Coordinates of C-alpha atoms and ligand atoms in Angstrom, one line a residue:
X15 CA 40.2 10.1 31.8
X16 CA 38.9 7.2 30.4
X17 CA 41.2 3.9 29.5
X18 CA 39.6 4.1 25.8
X19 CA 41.4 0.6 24.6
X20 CA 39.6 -0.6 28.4
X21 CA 36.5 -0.5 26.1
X22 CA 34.5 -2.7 24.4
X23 CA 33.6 -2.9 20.5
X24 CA 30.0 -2.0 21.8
X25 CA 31.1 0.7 23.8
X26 CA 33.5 2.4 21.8
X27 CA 31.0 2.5 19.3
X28 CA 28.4 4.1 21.4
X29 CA 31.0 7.2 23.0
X30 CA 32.6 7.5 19.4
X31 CA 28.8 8.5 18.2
X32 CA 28.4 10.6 21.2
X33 CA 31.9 12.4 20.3
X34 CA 33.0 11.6 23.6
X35 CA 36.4 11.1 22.2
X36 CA 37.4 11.2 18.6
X37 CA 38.5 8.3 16.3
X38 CA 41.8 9.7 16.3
X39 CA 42.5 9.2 20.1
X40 CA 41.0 6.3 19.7
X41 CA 43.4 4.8 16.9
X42 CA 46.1 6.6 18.8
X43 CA 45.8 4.9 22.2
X44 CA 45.6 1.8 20.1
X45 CA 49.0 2.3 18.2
X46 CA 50.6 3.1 21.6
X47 CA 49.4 -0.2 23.1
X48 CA 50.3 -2.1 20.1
X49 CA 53.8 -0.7 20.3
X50 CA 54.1 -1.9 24.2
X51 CA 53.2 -5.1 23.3
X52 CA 55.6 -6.4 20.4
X53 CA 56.6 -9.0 22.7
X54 CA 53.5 -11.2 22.4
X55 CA 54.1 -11.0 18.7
X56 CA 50.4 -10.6 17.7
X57 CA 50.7 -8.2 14.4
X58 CA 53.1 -9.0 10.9
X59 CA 52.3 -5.9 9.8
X60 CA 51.3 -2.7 12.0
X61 CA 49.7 -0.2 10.0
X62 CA 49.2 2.9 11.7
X63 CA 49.3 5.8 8.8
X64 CA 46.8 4.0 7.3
X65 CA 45.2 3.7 10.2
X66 CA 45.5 7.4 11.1
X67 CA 44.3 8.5 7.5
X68 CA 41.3 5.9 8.1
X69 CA 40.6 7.5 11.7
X70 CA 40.6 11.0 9.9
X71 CA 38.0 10.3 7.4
X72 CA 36.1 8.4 10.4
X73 CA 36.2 11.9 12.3
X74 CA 35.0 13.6 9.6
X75 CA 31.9 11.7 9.0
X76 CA 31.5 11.2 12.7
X77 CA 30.8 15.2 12.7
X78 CA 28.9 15.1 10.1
X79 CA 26.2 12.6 11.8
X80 CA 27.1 9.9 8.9
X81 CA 29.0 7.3 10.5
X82 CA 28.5 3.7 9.6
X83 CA 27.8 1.3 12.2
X84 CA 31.5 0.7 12.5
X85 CA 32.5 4.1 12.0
X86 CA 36.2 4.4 13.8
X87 CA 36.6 1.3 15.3
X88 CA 40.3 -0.4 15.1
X89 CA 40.3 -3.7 14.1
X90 CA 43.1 -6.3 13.9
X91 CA 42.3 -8.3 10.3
X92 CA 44.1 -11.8 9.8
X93 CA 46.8 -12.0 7.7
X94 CA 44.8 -13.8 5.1
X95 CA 42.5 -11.6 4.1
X96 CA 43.9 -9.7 1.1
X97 CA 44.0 -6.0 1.5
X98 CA 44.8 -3.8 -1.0
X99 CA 48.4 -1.9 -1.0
X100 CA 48.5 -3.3 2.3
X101 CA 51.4 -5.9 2.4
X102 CA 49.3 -9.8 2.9
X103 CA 51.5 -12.8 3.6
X104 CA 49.4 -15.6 5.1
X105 CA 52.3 -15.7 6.9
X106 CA 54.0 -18.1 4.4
X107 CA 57.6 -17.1 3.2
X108 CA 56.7 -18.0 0.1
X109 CA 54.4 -14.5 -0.3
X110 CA 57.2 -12.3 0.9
X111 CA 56.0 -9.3 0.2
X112 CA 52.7 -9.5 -1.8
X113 CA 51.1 -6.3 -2.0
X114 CA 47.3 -7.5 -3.0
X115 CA 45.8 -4.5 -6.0
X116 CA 42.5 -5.7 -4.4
X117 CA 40.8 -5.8 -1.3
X118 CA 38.5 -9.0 0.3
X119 CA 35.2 -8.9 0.2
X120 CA 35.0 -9.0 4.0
X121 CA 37.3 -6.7 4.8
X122 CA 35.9 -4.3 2.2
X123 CA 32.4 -4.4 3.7
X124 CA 33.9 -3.6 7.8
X125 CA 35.5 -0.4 5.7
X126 CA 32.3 0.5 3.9
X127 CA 30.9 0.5 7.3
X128 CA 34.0 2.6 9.3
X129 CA 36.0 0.3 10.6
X130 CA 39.8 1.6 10.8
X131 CA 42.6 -1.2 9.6
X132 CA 45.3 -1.4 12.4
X133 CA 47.1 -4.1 10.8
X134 CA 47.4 -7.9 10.1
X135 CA 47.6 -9.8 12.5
X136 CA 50.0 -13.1 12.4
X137 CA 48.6 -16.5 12.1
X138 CA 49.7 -20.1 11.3
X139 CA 51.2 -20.4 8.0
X140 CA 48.3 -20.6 5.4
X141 CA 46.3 -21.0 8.6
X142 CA 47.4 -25.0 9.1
X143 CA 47.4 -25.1 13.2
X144 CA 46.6 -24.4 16.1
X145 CA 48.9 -23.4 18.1
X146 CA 50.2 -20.4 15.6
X147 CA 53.5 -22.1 15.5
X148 CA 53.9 -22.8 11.8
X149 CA 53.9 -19.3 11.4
X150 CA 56.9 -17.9 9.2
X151 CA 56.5 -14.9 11.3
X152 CA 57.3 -16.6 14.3
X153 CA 55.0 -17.9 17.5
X154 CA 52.2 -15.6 19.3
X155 CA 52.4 -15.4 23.0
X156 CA 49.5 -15.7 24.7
X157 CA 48.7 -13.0 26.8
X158 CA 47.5 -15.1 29.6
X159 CA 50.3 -17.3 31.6
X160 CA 49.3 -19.9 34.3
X161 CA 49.0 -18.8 38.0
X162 CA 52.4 -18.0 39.1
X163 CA 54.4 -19.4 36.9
X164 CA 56.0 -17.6 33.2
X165 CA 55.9 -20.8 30.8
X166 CA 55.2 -19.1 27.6
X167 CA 51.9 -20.3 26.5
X168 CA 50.2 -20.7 22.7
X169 CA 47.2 -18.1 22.5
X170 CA 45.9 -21.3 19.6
X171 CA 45.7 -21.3 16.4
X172 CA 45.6 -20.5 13.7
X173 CA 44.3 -17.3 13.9
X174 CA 45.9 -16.8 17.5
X175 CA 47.2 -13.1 16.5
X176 CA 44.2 -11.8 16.3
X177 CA 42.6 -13.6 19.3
X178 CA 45.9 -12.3 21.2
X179 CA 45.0 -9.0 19.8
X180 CA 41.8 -8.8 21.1
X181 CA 42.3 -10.7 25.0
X182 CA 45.8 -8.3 25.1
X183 CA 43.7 -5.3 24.1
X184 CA 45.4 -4.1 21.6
X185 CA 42.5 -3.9 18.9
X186 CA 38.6 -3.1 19.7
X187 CA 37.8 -6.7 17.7
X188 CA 39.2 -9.0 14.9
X189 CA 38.7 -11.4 12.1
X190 CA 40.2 -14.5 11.7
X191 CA 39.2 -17.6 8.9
X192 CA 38.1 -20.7 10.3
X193 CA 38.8 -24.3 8.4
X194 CA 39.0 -26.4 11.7
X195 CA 38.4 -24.5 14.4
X196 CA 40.6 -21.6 14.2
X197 CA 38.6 -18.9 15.5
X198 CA 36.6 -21.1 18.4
X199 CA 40.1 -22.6 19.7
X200 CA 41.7 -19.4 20.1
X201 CA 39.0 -17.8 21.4
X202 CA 38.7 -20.7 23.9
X203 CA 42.7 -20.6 24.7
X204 CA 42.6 -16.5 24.9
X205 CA 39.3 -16.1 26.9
X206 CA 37.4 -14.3 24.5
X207 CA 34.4 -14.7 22.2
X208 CA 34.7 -16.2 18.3
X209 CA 32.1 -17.6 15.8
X210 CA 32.7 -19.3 13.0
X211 CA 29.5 -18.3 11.0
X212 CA 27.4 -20.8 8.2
X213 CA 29.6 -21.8 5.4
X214 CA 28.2 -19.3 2.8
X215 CA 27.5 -16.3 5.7
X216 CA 30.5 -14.1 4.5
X217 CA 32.3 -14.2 1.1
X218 CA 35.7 -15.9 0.9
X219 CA 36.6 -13.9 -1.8
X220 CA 39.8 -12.1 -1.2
X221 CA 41.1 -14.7 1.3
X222 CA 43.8 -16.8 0.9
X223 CA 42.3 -20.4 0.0
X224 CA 43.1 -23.1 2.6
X225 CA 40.3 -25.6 1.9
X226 CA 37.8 -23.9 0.3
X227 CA 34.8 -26.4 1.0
X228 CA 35.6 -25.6 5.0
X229 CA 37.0 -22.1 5.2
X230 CA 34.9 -19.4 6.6
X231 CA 35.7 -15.7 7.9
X232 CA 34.4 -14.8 11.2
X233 CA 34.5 -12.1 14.4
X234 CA 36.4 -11.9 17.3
X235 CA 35.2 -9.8 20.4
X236 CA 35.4 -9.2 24.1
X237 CA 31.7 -9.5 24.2
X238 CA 28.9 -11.8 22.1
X239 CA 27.8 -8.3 21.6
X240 CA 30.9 -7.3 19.8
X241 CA 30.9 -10.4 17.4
X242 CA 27.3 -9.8 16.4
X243 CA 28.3 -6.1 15.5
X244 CA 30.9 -7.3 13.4
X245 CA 29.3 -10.6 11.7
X246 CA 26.6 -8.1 10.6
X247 CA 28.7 -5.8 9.1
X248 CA 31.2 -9.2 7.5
X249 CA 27.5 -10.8 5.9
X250 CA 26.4 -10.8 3.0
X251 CA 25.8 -11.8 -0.7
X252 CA 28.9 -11.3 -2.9
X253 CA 28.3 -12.6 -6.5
X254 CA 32.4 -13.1 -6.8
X255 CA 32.2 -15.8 -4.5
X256 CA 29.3 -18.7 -6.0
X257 CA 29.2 -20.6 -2.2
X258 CA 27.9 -16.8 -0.8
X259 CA 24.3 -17.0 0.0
X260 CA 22.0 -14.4 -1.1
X261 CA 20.2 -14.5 2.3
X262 CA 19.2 -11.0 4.1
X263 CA 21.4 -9.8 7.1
X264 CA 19.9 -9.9 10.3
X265 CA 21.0 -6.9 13.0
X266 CA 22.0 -9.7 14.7
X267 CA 22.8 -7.0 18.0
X268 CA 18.9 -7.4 18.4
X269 CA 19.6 -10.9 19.5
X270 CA 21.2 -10.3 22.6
X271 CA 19.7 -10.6 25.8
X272 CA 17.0 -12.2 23.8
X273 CA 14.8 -14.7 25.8
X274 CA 16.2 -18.6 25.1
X275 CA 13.4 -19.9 27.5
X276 CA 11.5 -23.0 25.9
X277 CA 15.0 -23.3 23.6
X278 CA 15.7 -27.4 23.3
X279 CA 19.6 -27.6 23.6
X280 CA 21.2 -31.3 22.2
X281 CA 23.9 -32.4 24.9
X282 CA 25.7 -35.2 22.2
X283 CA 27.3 -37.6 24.3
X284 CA 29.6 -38.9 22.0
X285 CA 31.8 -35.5 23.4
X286 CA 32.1 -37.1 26.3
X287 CA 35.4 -38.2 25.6
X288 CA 37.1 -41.3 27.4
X289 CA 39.8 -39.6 29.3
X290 CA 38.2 -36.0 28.9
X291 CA 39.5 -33.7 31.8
X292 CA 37.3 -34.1 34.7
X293 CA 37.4 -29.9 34.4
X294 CA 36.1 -30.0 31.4
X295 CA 33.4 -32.6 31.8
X296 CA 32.6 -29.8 34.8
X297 CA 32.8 -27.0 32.8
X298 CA 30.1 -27.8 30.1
X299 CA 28.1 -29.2 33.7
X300 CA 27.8 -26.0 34.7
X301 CA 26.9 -24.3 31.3
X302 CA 24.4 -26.5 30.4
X303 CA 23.0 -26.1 34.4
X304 CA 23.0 -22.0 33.5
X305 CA 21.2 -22.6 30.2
X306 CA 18.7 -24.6 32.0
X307 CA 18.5 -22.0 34.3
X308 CA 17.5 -19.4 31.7
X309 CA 14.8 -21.6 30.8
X310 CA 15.9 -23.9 28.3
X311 CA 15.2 -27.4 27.8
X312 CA 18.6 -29.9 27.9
X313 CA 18.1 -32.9 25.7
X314 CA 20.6 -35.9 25.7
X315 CA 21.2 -36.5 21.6
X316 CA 23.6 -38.8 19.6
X317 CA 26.2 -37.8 17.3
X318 CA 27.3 -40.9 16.4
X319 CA 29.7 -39.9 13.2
X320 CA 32.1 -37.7 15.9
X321 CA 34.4 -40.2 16.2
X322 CA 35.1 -40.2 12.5
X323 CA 35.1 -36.2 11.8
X324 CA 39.0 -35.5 12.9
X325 CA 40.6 -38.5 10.6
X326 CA 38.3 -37.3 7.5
X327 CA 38.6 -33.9 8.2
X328 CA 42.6 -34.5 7.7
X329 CA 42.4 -35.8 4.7
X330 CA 39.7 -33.6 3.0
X331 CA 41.6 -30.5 4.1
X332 CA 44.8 -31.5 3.1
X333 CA 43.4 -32.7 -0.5
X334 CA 41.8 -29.2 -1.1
X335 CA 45.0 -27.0 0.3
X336 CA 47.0 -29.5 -1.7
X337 CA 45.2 -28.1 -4.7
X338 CA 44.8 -24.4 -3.6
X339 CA 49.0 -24.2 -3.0
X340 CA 49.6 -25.4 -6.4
X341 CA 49.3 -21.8 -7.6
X342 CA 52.2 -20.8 -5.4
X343 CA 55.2 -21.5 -8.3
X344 CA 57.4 -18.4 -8.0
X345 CA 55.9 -17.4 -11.3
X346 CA 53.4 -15.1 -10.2
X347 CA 53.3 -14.3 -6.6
X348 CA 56.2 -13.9 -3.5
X349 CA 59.4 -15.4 -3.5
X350 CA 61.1 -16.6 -6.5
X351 CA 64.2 -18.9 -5.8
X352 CA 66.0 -19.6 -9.6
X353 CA 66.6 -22.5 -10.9
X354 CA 68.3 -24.2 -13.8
X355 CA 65.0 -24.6 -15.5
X356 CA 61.5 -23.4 -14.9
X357 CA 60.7 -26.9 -13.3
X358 CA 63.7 -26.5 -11.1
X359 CA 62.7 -22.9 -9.9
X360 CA 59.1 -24.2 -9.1
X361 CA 60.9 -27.0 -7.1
X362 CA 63.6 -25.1 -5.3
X363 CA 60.3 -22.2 -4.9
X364 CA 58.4 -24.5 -2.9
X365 CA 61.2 -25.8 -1.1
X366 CA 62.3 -22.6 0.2
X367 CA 58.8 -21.0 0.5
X368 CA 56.8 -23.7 2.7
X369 CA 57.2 -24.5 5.9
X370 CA 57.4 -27.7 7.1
X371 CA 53.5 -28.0 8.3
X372 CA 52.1 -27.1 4.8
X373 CA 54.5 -29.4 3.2
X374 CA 53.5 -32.2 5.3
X375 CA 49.7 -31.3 4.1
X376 CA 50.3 -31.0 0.5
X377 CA 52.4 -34.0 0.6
X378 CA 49.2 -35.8 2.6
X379 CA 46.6 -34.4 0.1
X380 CA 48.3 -35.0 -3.3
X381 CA 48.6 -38.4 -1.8
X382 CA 45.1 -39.1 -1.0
X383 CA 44.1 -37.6 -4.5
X384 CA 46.3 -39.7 -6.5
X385 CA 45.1 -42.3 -8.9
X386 CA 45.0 -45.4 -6.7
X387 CA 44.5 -43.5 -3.5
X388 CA 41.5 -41.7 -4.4
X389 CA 38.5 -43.8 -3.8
X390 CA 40.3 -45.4 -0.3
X391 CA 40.7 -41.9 1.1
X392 CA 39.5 -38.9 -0.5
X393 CA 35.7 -40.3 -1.6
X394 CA 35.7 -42.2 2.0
X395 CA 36.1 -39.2 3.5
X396 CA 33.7 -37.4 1.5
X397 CA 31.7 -40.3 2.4
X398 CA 32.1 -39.7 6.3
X399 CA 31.4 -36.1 5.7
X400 CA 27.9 -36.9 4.3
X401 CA 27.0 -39.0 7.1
X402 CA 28.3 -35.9 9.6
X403 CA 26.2 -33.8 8.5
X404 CA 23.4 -35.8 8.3
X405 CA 23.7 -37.0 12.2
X406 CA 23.4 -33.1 12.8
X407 CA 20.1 -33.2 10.8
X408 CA 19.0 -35.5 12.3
X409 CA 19.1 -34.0 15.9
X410 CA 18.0 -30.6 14.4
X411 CA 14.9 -32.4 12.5
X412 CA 14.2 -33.9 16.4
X413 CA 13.7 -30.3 17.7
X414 CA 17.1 -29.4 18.9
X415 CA 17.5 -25.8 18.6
X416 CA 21.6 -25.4 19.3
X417 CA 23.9 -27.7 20.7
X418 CA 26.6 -27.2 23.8
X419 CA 30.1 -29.0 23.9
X420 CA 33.5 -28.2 25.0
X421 CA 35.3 -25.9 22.6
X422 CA 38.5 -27.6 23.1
X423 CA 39.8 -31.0 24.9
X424 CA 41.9 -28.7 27.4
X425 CA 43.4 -24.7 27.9
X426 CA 46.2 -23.5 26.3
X427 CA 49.5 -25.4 26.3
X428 CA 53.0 -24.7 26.4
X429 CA 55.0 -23.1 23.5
X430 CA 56.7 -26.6 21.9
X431 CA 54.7 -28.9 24.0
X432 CA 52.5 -30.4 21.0
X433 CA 54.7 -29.4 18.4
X434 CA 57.8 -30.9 18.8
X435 CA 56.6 -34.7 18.4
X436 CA 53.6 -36.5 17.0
X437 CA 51.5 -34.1 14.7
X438 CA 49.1 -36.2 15.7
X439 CA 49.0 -34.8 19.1
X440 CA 48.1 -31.3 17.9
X441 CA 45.6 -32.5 15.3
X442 CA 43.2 -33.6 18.6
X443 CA 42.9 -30.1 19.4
X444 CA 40.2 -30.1 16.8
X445 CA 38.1 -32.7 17.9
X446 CA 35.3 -30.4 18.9
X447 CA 35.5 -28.0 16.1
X448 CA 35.8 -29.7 13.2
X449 CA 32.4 -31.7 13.0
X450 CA 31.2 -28.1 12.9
X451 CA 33.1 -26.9 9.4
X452 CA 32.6 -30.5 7.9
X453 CA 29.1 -30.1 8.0
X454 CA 29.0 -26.1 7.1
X455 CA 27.4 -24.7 10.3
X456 CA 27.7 -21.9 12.6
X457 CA 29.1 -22.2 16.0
X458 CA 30.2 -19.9 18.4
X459 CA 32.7 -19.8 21.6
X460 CA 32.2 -18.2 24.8
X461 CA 34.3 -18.2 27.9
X462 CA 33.0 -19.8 30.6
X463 CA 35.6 -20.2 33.3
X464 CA 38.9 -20.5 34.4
X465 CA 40.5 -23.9 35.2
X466 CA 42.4 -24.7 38.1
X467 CA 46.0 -22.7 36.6
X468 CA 43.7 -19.5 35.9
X469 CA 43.6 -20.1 32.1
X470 CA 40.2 -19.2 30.5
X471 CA 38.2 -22.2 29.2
X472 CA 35.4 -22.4 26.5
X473 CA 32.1 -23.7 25.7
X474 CA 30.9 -24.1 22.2
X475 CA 27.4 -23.7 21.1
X476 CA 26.7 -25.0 17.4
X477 CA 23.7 -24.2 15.4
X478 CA 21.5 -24.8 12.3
X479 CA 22.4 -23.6 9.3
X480 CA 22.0 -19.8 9.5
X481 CA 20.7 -19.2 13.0
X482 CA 23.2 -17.2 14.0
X483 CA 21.1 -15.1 15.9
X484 CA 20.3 -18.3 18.0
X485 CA 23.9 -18.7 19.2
X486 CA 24.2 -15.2 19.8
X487 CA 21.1 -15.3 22.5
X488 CA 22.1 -18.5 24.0
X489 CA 26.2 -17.3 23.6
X490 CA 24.9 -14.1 25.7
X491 CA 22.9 -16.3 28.2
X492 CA 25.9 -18.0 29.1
X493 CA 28.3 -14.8 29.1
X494 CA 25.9 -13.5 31.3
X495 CA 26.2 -16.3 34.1
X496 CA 30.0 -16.6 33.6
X497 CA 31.3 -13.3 33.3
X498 CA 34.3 -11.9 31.4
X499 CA 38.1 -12.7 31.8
X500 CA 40.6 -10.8 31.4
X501 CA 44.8 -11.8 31.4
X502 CA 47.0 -10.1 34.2
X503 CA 49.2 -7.4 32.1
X504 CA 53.1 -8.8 31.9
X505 CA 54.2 -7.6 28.4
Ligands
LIG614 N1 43.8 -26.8 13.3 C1 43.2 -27.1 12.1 C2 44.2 -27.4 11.0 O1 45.4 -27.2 11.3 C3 42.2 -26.0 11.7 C4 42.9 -24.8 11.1 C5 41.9 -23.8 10.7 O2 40.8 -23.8 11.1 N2 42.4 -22.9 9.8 O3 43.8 -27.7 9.9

């Protein structure tokens, strides 16, 4: 008997088509490993009569010969995405118990195409992290630990249920939003595969708004196969969200194993951070050495801007979430704590219904939008993010087909060893990642070893605008030199 949750997205796919097993079992053997695994924390919401219905009508089609290309496969969604009748918190107190009458756009199109919901998976509060600390929820273990030892670890953030879902097995793939990093850091920290795809590549309609200039939904896999199965099925035009491009869909599946020979990859050596971890500075050695080795072309280029992208990006984010929160009043939505007077129940709302995180960024961004304040921060930093961009298309004009960093500055730390102090300390997770959102293009994770503790470590490859199919046949090159990685069960 086959371990069916052993099994990729791919493959899953494949023996559900070829009835080898039924959608049923395969939901079932999910729900059983989601129940063994509370401890790590990963889901807010498990969901598994809706996921049995959802296997049912899978079954049924399955026999029929009209599955989708998703048909049966259990995924983990984050707990941003609003689903409809289906309880969505973005793991905020103050949405206690919002039950969305509409579904996502994203979500919507994986169930026009099979997939089975196997719940929501926890994240940072309004997805402001990366550790998934902030979340009201409570922490996500990592499913790896380091060699030996049983320090609690972060799985990363914020979408580090649904990366923890997919490392620990307990879902066949997931999607997670990414504003900063939050699908490529987690991936990175859990040792599994996540792309943040073009700004415009899947709809945001139907997800909870962090800063809508820089959020964008994406796939988590085991595989680079996996996360092209799912981005194709996420894509798309959606005329309820104006930023959605109305660009065709690639089967971006066909891109793997793809030749990358001739491909001209950008090495920016303003990543080469003073004081960057001599594993690391190995680490994206060696991948650039295997792309190379695949035939492509390594070119030293110049992103001069880098150093600039982490303190803009923390005031543009802030400034947009600022705005997006200021819906959440106790009026319409969540928790409701009374007041004397409507003012004083908005106050005493927002009090109660934030953590501290998202008050610290609405507090930053109403700062850097007020009269006074504007033009110093907000416009400078709109400002810097012109110039971003621009250094990026610049290297792309010079020929550069993708670009390889680092995903993140290190592997995953302790539980409460960034986010006890200096918020500042945490922010520098990002430093990789969020030149990538400022400037609206894809980029993709993939793991590429393990460092000296045994904890998996990531390399980034970021891409023009749309050529997703690019970092899926230069993701695959390198998941094909480094092999997979997989945490030592404990929970
Ligand atoms: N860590 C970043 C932040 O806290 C990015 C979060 C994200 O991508 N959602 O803003």
């Amino acid at each position: 008997m086959i371990d069916l949750i052993s099994l990729t997205l791919a493959q899953a796919r494949d023996a559900l088509r070829k009835k080898d097993f039924s959608a049923t079992e395969l939901v079932e053997a999910y729900l059983a490993a989601l129940e063994k695994a509370r401890a790590l924390n990963a889901f807010v919401l498990e969901a598994p009569e809706h996921a049995r219905a959802m296997a049912r009508v899978s079954d049924d089609r399955l026999a029929k010969g009209e599955g989708g290309p998703l048909e049966g496969v259990p995924l983990g969604i984050k707990d941003l995405f609003c689903t409809e009748g289906v309880r969505t918190t973005a793991c905020s107190h103050i949405l206690d118990n919002f039950v969305p009458s509409y579904e996502s756009t994203v979500t919507a199109n994986l169930w026009r195409d099979g997939a089975v919901l196997l719940g929501k998976t926890n994240a940072d509060e309004f997805a402001m992290g990366s550790s998934n600390e902030t979340s009201y929820y409570g922490p996500v273990l990592s499913p790896w630990r380091r060699r030996g030892s049983t320090t609690k670890l972060v799985p990363g953030g914020s979408s580090g249920g649904s990366a923890t879902a997919v490392a620990a097995r307990l879902s066949a793939g997931a999607i997670g939003t990414d504003t900063g990093g939050s699908i490529r850091q987690p991936a990175a920290f859990c040792g599994i595969v996540g792309l943040k795809p073009t700004y415009g590549r899947c709809s945001r309609w139907g997800i909870v708004a962090f800063a809508s200039s820089l959020d964008q939904a994406g796939p988590f896999g085991r595989t680079v196969r996996d996360c092209a199965i799912l981005l194709r099925s996420m894509a798309g035009h959606d005329p309820k969200d104006t930023t959605c491009a109305d660009l065709p869909v690639p089967n971006y599946e066909a891109a793997i194993g793809r030749s990358v020979k001739g491909m001209r990859i950008g090495i920016p050596k303003e990543y080469r951070m003073p004081g960057m971890a001599a594993e690391i500075e190995a680490l994206w050695r060696r991948g650039a050495d295997w792309l190379k080795d695949a035939g492509a072309e390594l070119v030293e280029i110049s992103l001069p801007m880098t150093k600039y992208a982490l303190p803009a990006y923390y005031i543009v984010a802030p400034a947009e979430a600022s705005s997006n929160l200021a819906r959440y009043d106790g009026v319409r939505y969540g928790l409701r704590t009374a007041g004397r007077d409507i003012i004083e129940m908005y106050e005493q709302t927002r009090a109660a219904g934030f953590g501290k995180e998202v008050r610290r960024r609405i507090m930053i961004g109403t700062y850097v939008l007020s009269a006074g304040y504007y033009d110093a921060y907000y416009l400078r930093a709109q400002k810097v993010r012109t110039l971003i961009k621009r250094d990026f298309e610049t290297a792309f004009a010079a020929g550069v087909d993708a670009i390889l960093t680092p995903t993140t500055p290190s592997a995953a730390f302790a539980l409460g060893e960034k986010s006890r102090a200096d918020p500042i300390e945490m922010y520098l997770n990002d430093v990789f990642t969020v030149t990538v959102n400022m400037a609206g293009l894809p980029a993709i994770s993939v793991p590429a070893g393990l460092d000296s503790q045994g904890l998996p470590l990531g390399l980034q490859l970021i891409g023009r605008p749309f050529a997703e199919e690019t970092l899926f046949a230069l993701g695959a090159a390198i998941e094909q030199a480094a092999g997979s990685f997989a945490p030592e069960k404990w929970w």
